[in-house]
PDB file of N, CA and C in Angstrom:
ATOM      1  N   ALA A   1     150.295  37.891 277.065  1.00  0.00           N
ATOM      2  CA  ALA A   1     149.260  38.701 277.691  1.00  0.00           C
ATOM      3  C   ALA A   1     147.897  38.228 277.204  1.00  0.00           C
ATOM      4  N   LYS A   2     146.944  38.293 278.084  1.00  0.00           N
ATOM      5  CA  LYS A   2     145.599  37.825 277.736  1.00  0.00           C
ATOM      6  C   LYS A   2     144.787  38.875 277.003  1.00  0.00           C
ATOM      7  N   ASP A   3     145.140  40.129 277.181  1.00  0.00           N
ATOM      8  CA  ASP A   3     144.404  41.191 276.482  1.00  0.00           C
ATOM      9  C   ASP A   3     145.348  42.361 276.198  1.00  0.00           C
ATOM     10  N   ARG A   4     144.846  43.314 275.428  1.00  0.00           N
ATOM     11  CA  ARG A   4     145.664  44.457 275.012  1.00  0.00           C
ATOM     12  C   ARG A   4     146.124  45.304 276.211  1.00  0.00           C
ATOM     13  N   GLU A   5     145.263  45.462 277.190  1.00  0.00           N
ATOM     14  CA  GLU A   5     145.603  46.258 278.371  1.00  0.00           C
ATOM     15  C   GLU A   5     146.764  45.634 279.142  1.00  0.00           C
ATOM     16  N   SER A   6     146.746  44.312 279.307  1.00  0.00           N
ATOM     17  CA  SER A   6     147.838  43.612 279.992  1.00  0.00           C
ATOM     18  C   SER A   6     149.134  43.707 279.194  1.00  0.00           C
ATOM     19  N   LEU A   7     149.023  43.588 277.873  1.00  0.00           N
ATOM     20  CA  LEU A   7     150.197  43.703 277.010  1.00  0.00           C
ATOM     21  C   LEU A   7     150.815  45.095 277.120  1.00  0.00           C
ATOM     22  N   THR A   8     149.986  46.119 277.082  1.00  0.00           N
ATOM     23  CA  THR A   8     150.474  47.494 277.189  1.00  0.00           C
ATOM     24  C   THR A   8     151.171  47.724 278.526  1.00  0.00           C
ATOM     25  N   ALA A   9     150.591  47.231 279.607  1.00  0.00           N
ATOM     26  CA  ALA A   9     151.200  47.387 280.937  1.00  0.00           C
ATOM     27  C   ALA A   9     152.546  46.664 281.002  1.00  0.00           C
ATOM     28  N   ALA A  10     152.602  45.457 280.448  1.00  0.00           N
ATOM     29  CA  ALA A  10     153.853  44.690 280.458  1.00  0.00           C
ATOM     30  C   ALA A  10     154.925  45.378 279.621  1.00  0.00           C
ATOM     31  N   MET A  11     154.556  45.898 278.469  1.00  0.00           N
ATOM     32  CA  MET A  11     155.522  46.575 277.599  1.00  0.00           C
ATOM     33  C   MET A  11     156.036  47.869 278.227  1.00  0.00           C
ATOM     34  N   ARG A  12     155.171  48.581 278.922  1.00  0.00           N
ATOM     35  CA  ARG A  12     155.617  49.801 279.607  1.00  0.00           C
ATOM     36  C   ARG A  12     156.583  49.468 280.738  1.00  0.00           C
ATOM     37  N   ALA A  13     156.319  48.384 281.454  1.00  0.00           N
ATOM     38  CA  ALA A  13     157.227  47.960 282.525  1.00  0.00           C
ATOM     39  C   ALA A  13     158.581  47.551 281.943  1.00  0.00           C
ATOM     40  N   LEU A  14     158.558  46.791 280.849  1.00  0.00           N
ATOM     41  CA  LEU A  14     159.797  46.394 280.189  1.00  0.00           C
ATOM     42  C   LEU A  14     160.552  47.619 279.681  1.00  0.00           C
ATOM     43  N   ASP A  15     159.832  48.573 279.144  1.00  0.00           N
ATOM     44  CA  ASP A  15     160.437  49.808 278.647  1.00  0.00           C
ATOM     45  C   ASP A  15     161.169  50.544 279.768  1.00  0.00           C
ATOM     46  N   ARG A  16     160.559  50.616 280.945  1.00  0.00           N
ATOM     47  CA  ARG A  16     161.203  51.288 282.083  1.00  0.00           C
ATOM     48  C   ARG A  16     162.489  50.570 282.483  1.00  0.00           C
ATOM     49  N   VAL A  17     162.454  49.247 282.485  1.00  0.00           N
ATOM     50  CA  VAL A  17     163.640  48.471 282.852  1.00  0.00           C
ATOM     51  C   VAL A  17     164.753  48.685 281.833  1.00  0.00           C
ATOM     52  N   LEU A  18     164.409  48.625 280.554  1.00  0.00           N
ATOM     53  CA  LEU A  18     165.426  48.776 279.515  1.00  0.00           C
ATOM     54  C   LEU A  18     166.018  50.179 279.487  1.00  0.00           C
ATOM     55  N   ARG A  19     165.207  51.189 279.752  1.00  0.00           N
ATOM     56  CA  ARG A  19     165.727  52.560 279.761  1.00  0.00           C
ATOM     57  C   ARG A  19     166.631  52.818 280.950  1.00  0.00           C
ATOM     58  N   ALA A  20     166.488  52.034 282.009  1.00  0.00           N
ATOM     59  CA  ALA A  20     167.315  52.214 283.197  1.00  0.00           C
ATOM     60  C   ALA A  20     168.701  51.595 283.015  1.00  0.00           C
ATOM     61  N   ARG A  21     168.865  50.812 281.951  1.00  0.00           N
ATOM     62  CA  ARG A  21     170.130  50.128 281.710  1.00  0.00           C
ATOM     63  C   ARG A  21     170.855  50.759 280.533  1.00  0.00           C
ATOM     64  N   ARG A  22     172.105  50.422 280.389  1.00  0.00           N
ATOM     65  CA  ARG A  22     172.884  50.816 279.222  1.00  0.00           C
ATOM     66  C   ARG A  22     173.225  49.526 278.476  1.00  0.00           C
ATOM     67  N   ASP A  23     172.465  49.198 277.469  1.00  0.00           N
ATOM     68  CA  ASP A  23     172.644  47.939 276.750  1.00  0.00           C
ATOM     69  C   ASP A  23     173.644  48.084 275.618  1.00  0.00           C
ATOM     70  N   TRP A  24     174.393  47.035 275.392  1.00  0.00           N
ATOM     71  CA  TRP A  24     175.243  46.992 274.219  1.00  0.00           C
ATOM     72  C   TRP A  24     175.236  45.575 273.691  1.00  0.00           C
ATOM     73  N   ILE A  25     175.466  45.448 272.415  1.00  0.00           N
ATOM     74  CA  ILE A  25     175.394  44.164 271.735  1.00  0.00           C
ATOM     75  C   ILE A  25     176.811  43.773 271.333  1.00  0.00           C
ATOM     76  N   PRO A  26     177.366  42.723 271.942  1.00  0.00           N
ATOM     77  CA  PRO A  26     178.731  42.356 271.577  1.00  0.00           C
ATOM     78  C   PRO A  26     178.787  41.838 270.143  1.00  0.00           C
ATOM     79  N   SER A  27     179.756  42.293 269.429  1.00  0.00           N
ATOM     80  CA  SER A  27     179.969  41.875 268.038  1.00  0.00           C
ATOM     81  C   SER A  27     181.418  41.415 267.941  1.00  0.00           C
ATOM     82  N   TRP A  28     181.659  40.204 268.331  1.00  0.00           N
ATOM     83  CA  TRP A  28     183.029  39.723 268.469  1.00  0.00           C
ATOM     84  C   TRP A  28     183.783  39.707 267.151  1.00  0.00           C
ATOM     85  N   TYR A  29     183.084  39.668 266.028  1.00  0.00           N
ATOM     86  CA  TYR A  29     183.771  39.585 264.747  1.00  0.00           C
ATOM     87  C   TYR A  29     183.792  40.916 264.011  1.00  0.00           C
ATOM     88  N   LEU A  30     183.345  41.987 264.649  1.00  0.00           N
ATOM     89  CA  LEU A  30     183.414  43.319 264.068  1.00  0.00           C
ATOM     90  C   LEU A  30     184.474  44.134 264.807  1.00  0.00           C
ATOM     91  N   ALA A  31     184.867  45.225 264.215  1.00  0.00           N
ATOM     92  CA  ALA A  31     185.901  46.062 264.824  1.00  0.00           C
ATOM     93  C   ALA A  31     185.360  46.926 265.962  1.00  0.00           C
ATOM     94  N   ASN A  32     184.028  46.995 266.130  1.00  0.00           N
ATOM     95  CA  ASN A  32     183.449  47.837 267.175  1.00  0.00           C
ATOM     96  C   ASN A  32     182.171  47.204 267.704  1.00  0.00           C
ATOM     97  N   HIS A  33     181.622  47.797 268.741  1.00  0.00           N
ATOM     98  CA  HIS A  33     180.374  47.327 269.335  1.00  0.00           C
ATOM     99  C   HIS A  33     179.280  48.341 269.063  1.00  0.00           C
ATOM    100  N   ARG A  34     178.038  47.894 269.091  1.00  0.00           N
ATOM    101  CA  ARG A  34     176.902  48.775 268.868  1.00  0.00           C
ATOM    102  C   ARG A  34     176.167  48.990 270.181  1.00  0.00           C
ATOM    103  N   SER A  35     175.719  50.204 270.400  1.00  0.00           N
ATOM    104  CA  SER A  35     174.943  50.537 271.592  1.00  0.00           C
ATOM    105  C   SER A  35     173.531  50.911 271.190  1.00  0.00           C
ATOM    106  N   ALA A  36     172.580  50.574 272.047  1.00  0.00           N
ATOM    107  CA  ALA A  36     171.191  50.975 271.822  1.00  0.00           C
ATOM    108  C   ALA A  36     170.810  51.956 272.920  1.00  0.00           C
ATOM    109  N   TYR A  37     170.195  53.063 272.552  1.00  0.00           N
ATOM    110  CA  TYR A  37     169.792  54.047 273.547  1.00  0.00           C
ATOM    111  C   TYR A  37     168.613  54.855 273.028  1.00  0.00           C
ATOM    112  N   TRP A  38     167.854  55.416 273.929  1.00  0.00           N
ATOM    113  CA  TRP A  38     166.772  56.324 273.572  1.00  0.00           C
ATOM    114  C   TRP A  38     167.382  57.652 273.149  1.00  0.00           C
ATOM    115  N   ASP A  39     166.771  58.295 272.174  1.00  0.00           N
ATOM    116  CA  ASP A  39     167.269  59.598 271.728  1.00  0.00           C
ATOM    117  C   ASP A  39     166.766  60.672 272.684  1.00  0.00           C
ATOM    118  N   MET A  40     167.283  60.615 273.913  1.00  0.00           N
ATOM    119  CA  MET A  40     166.911  61.619 274.908  1.00  0.00           C
ATOM    120  C   MET A  40     168.164  62.186 275.565  1.00  0.00           C
ATOM    121  N   PHE A  41     169.298  61.960 274.912  1.00  0.00           N
ATOM    122  CA  PHE A  41     170.570  62.380 275.471  1.00  0.00           C
ATOM    123  C   PHE A  41     171.199  63.493 274.655  1.00  0.00           C
ATOM    124  N   GLY A  42     171.947  64.343 275.329  1.00  0.00           N
ATOM    125  CA  GLY A  42     172.732  65.369 274.672  1.00  0.00           C
ATOM    126  C   GLY A  42     174.193  64.952 274.681  1.00  0.00           C
ATOM    127  N   PHE A  43     174.938  65.458 273.737  1.00  0.00           N
ATOM    128  CA  PHE A  43     176.357  65.158 273.621  1.00  0.00           C
ATOM    129  C   PHE A  43     177.122  66.466 273.456  1.00  0.00           C
ATOM    130  N   PRO A  44     178.356  66.532 273.918  1.00  0.00           N
ATOM    131  CA  PRO A  44     179.126  67.754 273.710  1.00  0.00           C
ATOM    132  C   PRO A  44     179.448  67.938 272.227  1.00  0.00           C
ATOM    133  N   GLU A  45     179.520  69.184 271.790  1.00  0.00           N
ATOM    134  CA  GLU A  45     179.871  69.479 270.395  1.00  0.00           C
ATOM    135  C   GLU A  45     181.257  68.930 270.069  1.00  0.00           C
ATOM    136  N   GLN A  46     182.200  69.154 270.968  1.00  0.00           N
ATOM    137  CA  GLN A  46     183.563  68.688 270.755  1.00  0.00           C
ATOM    138  C   GLN A  46     183.895  67.668 271.829  1.00  0.00           C
ATOM    139  N   LYS A  47     184.285  66.489 271.403  1.00  0.00           N
ATOM    140  CA  LYS A  47     184.606  65.423 272.341  1.00  0.00           C
ATOM    141  C   LYS A  47     186.100  65.469 272.675  1.00  0.00           C
ATOM    142  N   PRO A  48     186.481  65.134 273.913  1.00  0.00           N
ATOM    143  CA  PRO A  48     187.897  65.150 274.268  1.00  0.00           C
ATOM    144  C   PRO A  48     188.663  64.053 273.540  1.00  0.00           C
ATOM    145  N   ASP A  49     189.907  64.321 273.221  1.00  0.00           N
ATOM    146  CA  ASP A  49     190.745  63.327 272.551  1.00  0.00           C
ATOM    147  C   ASP A  49     191.127  62.188 273.491  1.00  0.00           C
ATOM    148  N   PHE A  50     191.287  62.512 274.763  1.00  0.00           N
ATOM    149  CA  PHE A  50     191.701  61.511 275.745  1.00  0.00           C
ATOM    150  C   PHE A  50     190.817  61.620 276.979  1.00  0.00           C
ATOM    151  N   GLY A  51     190.810  60.575 277.768  1.00  0.00           N
ATOM    152  CA  GLY A  51     190.102  60.657 279.039  1.00  0.00           C
ATOM    153  C   GLY A  51     188.878  59.777 279.086  1.00  0.00           C
ATOM    154  N   PHE A  52     187.719  60.397 279.074  1.00  0.00           N
ATOM    155  CA  PHE A  52     186.472  59.684 279.300  1.00  0.00           C
ATOM    156  C   PHE A  52     185.955  59.013 278.033  1.00  0.00           C
ATOM    157  N   PRO A  53     185.348  57.830 278.163  1.00  0.00           N
ATOM    158  CA  PRO A  53     184.652  57.261 277.003  1.00  0.00           C
ATOM    159  C   PRO A  53     183.440  58.130 276.680  1.00  0.00           C
ATOM    160  N   VAL A  54     183.051  58.152 275.432  1.00  0.00           N
ATOM    161  CA  VAL A  54     181.996  59.078 275.001  1.00  0.00           C
ATOM    162  C   VAL A  54     180.693  58.869 275.769  1.00  0.00           C
ATOM    163  N   GLU A  55     180.375  57.629 276.144  1.00  0.00           N
ATOM    164  CA  GLU A  55     179.117  57.415 276.869  1.00  0.00           C
ATOM    165  C   GLU A  55     179.136  58.011 278.272  1.00  0.00           C
ATOM    166  N   ALA A  56     180.305  58.342 278.810  1.00  0.00           N
ATOM    167  CA  ALA A  56     180.388  59.016 280.103  1.00  0.00           C
ATOM    168  C   ALA A  56     180.079  60.507 279.980  1.00  0.00           C
ATOM    169  N   LEU A  57     180.025  61.009 278.763  1.00  0.00           N
ATOM    170  CA  LEU A  57     179.797  62.436 278.530  1.00  0.00           C
ATOM    171  C   LEU A  57     178.354  62.749 278.154  1.00  0.00           C
ATOM    172  N   TRP A  58     177.470  61.767 278.145  1.00  0.00           N
ATOM    173  CA  TRP A  58     176.066  61.992 277.801  1.00  0.00           C
ATOM    174  C   TRP A  58     175.363  62.684 278.947  1.00  0.00           C
ATOM    175  N   TRP A  59     174.314  63.407 278.649  1.00  0.00           N
ATOM    176  CA  TRP A  59     173.425  63.938 279.675  1.00  0.00           C
ATOM    177  C   TRP A  59     172.006  63.866 279.141  1.00  0.00           C
ATOM    178  N   VAL A  60     171.047  63.852 280.029  1.00  0.00           N
ATOM    179  CA  VAL A  60     169.642  63.799 279.623  1.00  0.00           C
ATOM    180  C   VAL A  60     169.222  65.187 279.161  1.00  0.00           C
ATOM    181  N   ASP A  61     168.753  65.253 277.929  1.00  0.00           N
ATOM    182  CA  ASP A  61     168.215  66.493 277.368  1.00  0.00           C
ATOM    183  C   ASP A  61     166.724  66.487 277.697  1.00  0.00           C
ATOM    184  N   LYS A  62     166.284  67.351 278.591  1.00  0.00           N
ATOM    185  CA  LYS A  62     164.898  67.327 279.065  1.00  0.00           C
ATOM    186  C   LYS A  62     163.898  67.544 277.934  1.00  0.00           C
ATOM    187  N   GLY A  63     164.250  68.330 276.929  1.00  0.00           N
ATOM    188  CA  GLY A  63     163.362  68.541 275.785  1.00  0.00           C
ATOM    189  C   GLY A  63     163.153  67.267 274.986  1.00  0.00           C
ATOM    190  N   LYS A  64     164.240  66.532 274.718  1.00  0.00           N
ATOM    191  CA  LYS A  64     164.144  65.266 273.988  1.00  0.00           C
ATOM    192  C   LYS A  64     163.413  64.219 274.824  1.00  0.00           C
ATOM    193  N   ALA A  65     163.719  64.171 276.122  1.00  0.00           N
ATOM    194  CA  ALA A  65     163.095  63.179 277.002  1.00  0.00           C
ATOM    195  C   ALA A  65     161.587  63.384 277.084  1.00  0.00           C
ATOM    196  N   ALA A  66     161.145  64.622 277.046  1.00  0.00           N
ATOM    197  CA  ALA A  66     159.708  64.906 277.126  1.00  0.00           C
ATOM    198  C   ALA A  66     158.966  64.411 275.890  1.00  0.00           C
ATOM    199  N   LYS A  67     159.667  64.296 274.758  1.00  0.00           N
ATOM    200  CA  LYS A  67     159.033  63.857 273.510  1.00  0.00           C
ATOM    201  C   LYS A  67     158.862  62.345 273.431  1.00  0.00           C
ATOM    202  N   ILE A  68     159.621  61.590 274.233  1.00  0.00           N
ATOM    203  CA  ILE A  68     159.542  60.129 274.174  1.00  0.00           C
ATOM    204  C   ILE A  68     158.165  59.680 274.638  1.00  0.00           C
ATOM    205  N   GLY A  69     157.565  58.823 273.889  1.00  0.00           N
ATOM    206  CA  GLY A  69     156.240  58.309 274.218  1.00  0.00           C
ATOM    207  C   GLY A  69     155.102  59.138 273.666  1.00  0.00           C
ATOM    208  N   LYS A  70     155.406  60.310 273.117  1.00  0.00           N
ATOM    209  CA  LYS A  70     154.351  61.146 272.558  1.00  0.00           C
ATOM    210  C   LYS A  70     154.154  60.904 271.068  1.00  0.00           C
ATOM    211  N   ALA A  71     155.056  60.140 270.462  1.00  0.00           N
ATOM    212  CA  ALA A  71     154.963  59.890 269.015  1.00  0.00           C
ATOM    213  C   ALA A  71     153.908  58.853 268.721  1.00  0.00           C
TER     214      ALA A  71
END
């Protein structure tokens, strides 16, 4: 970017793209994978033993989502 304003606009655009996706980082030599996400999601208190993967049970918590970008 040639100036701070252009950099800020580009970073905000990238932020929107990344938040629209569900990214994960493959770790072929570890026993599990790591996920990156914004802390704007709610989770059930008790997760089911069988059935859906935990990421299918997330929902957007409007209170948490409103705080993103205000820090």
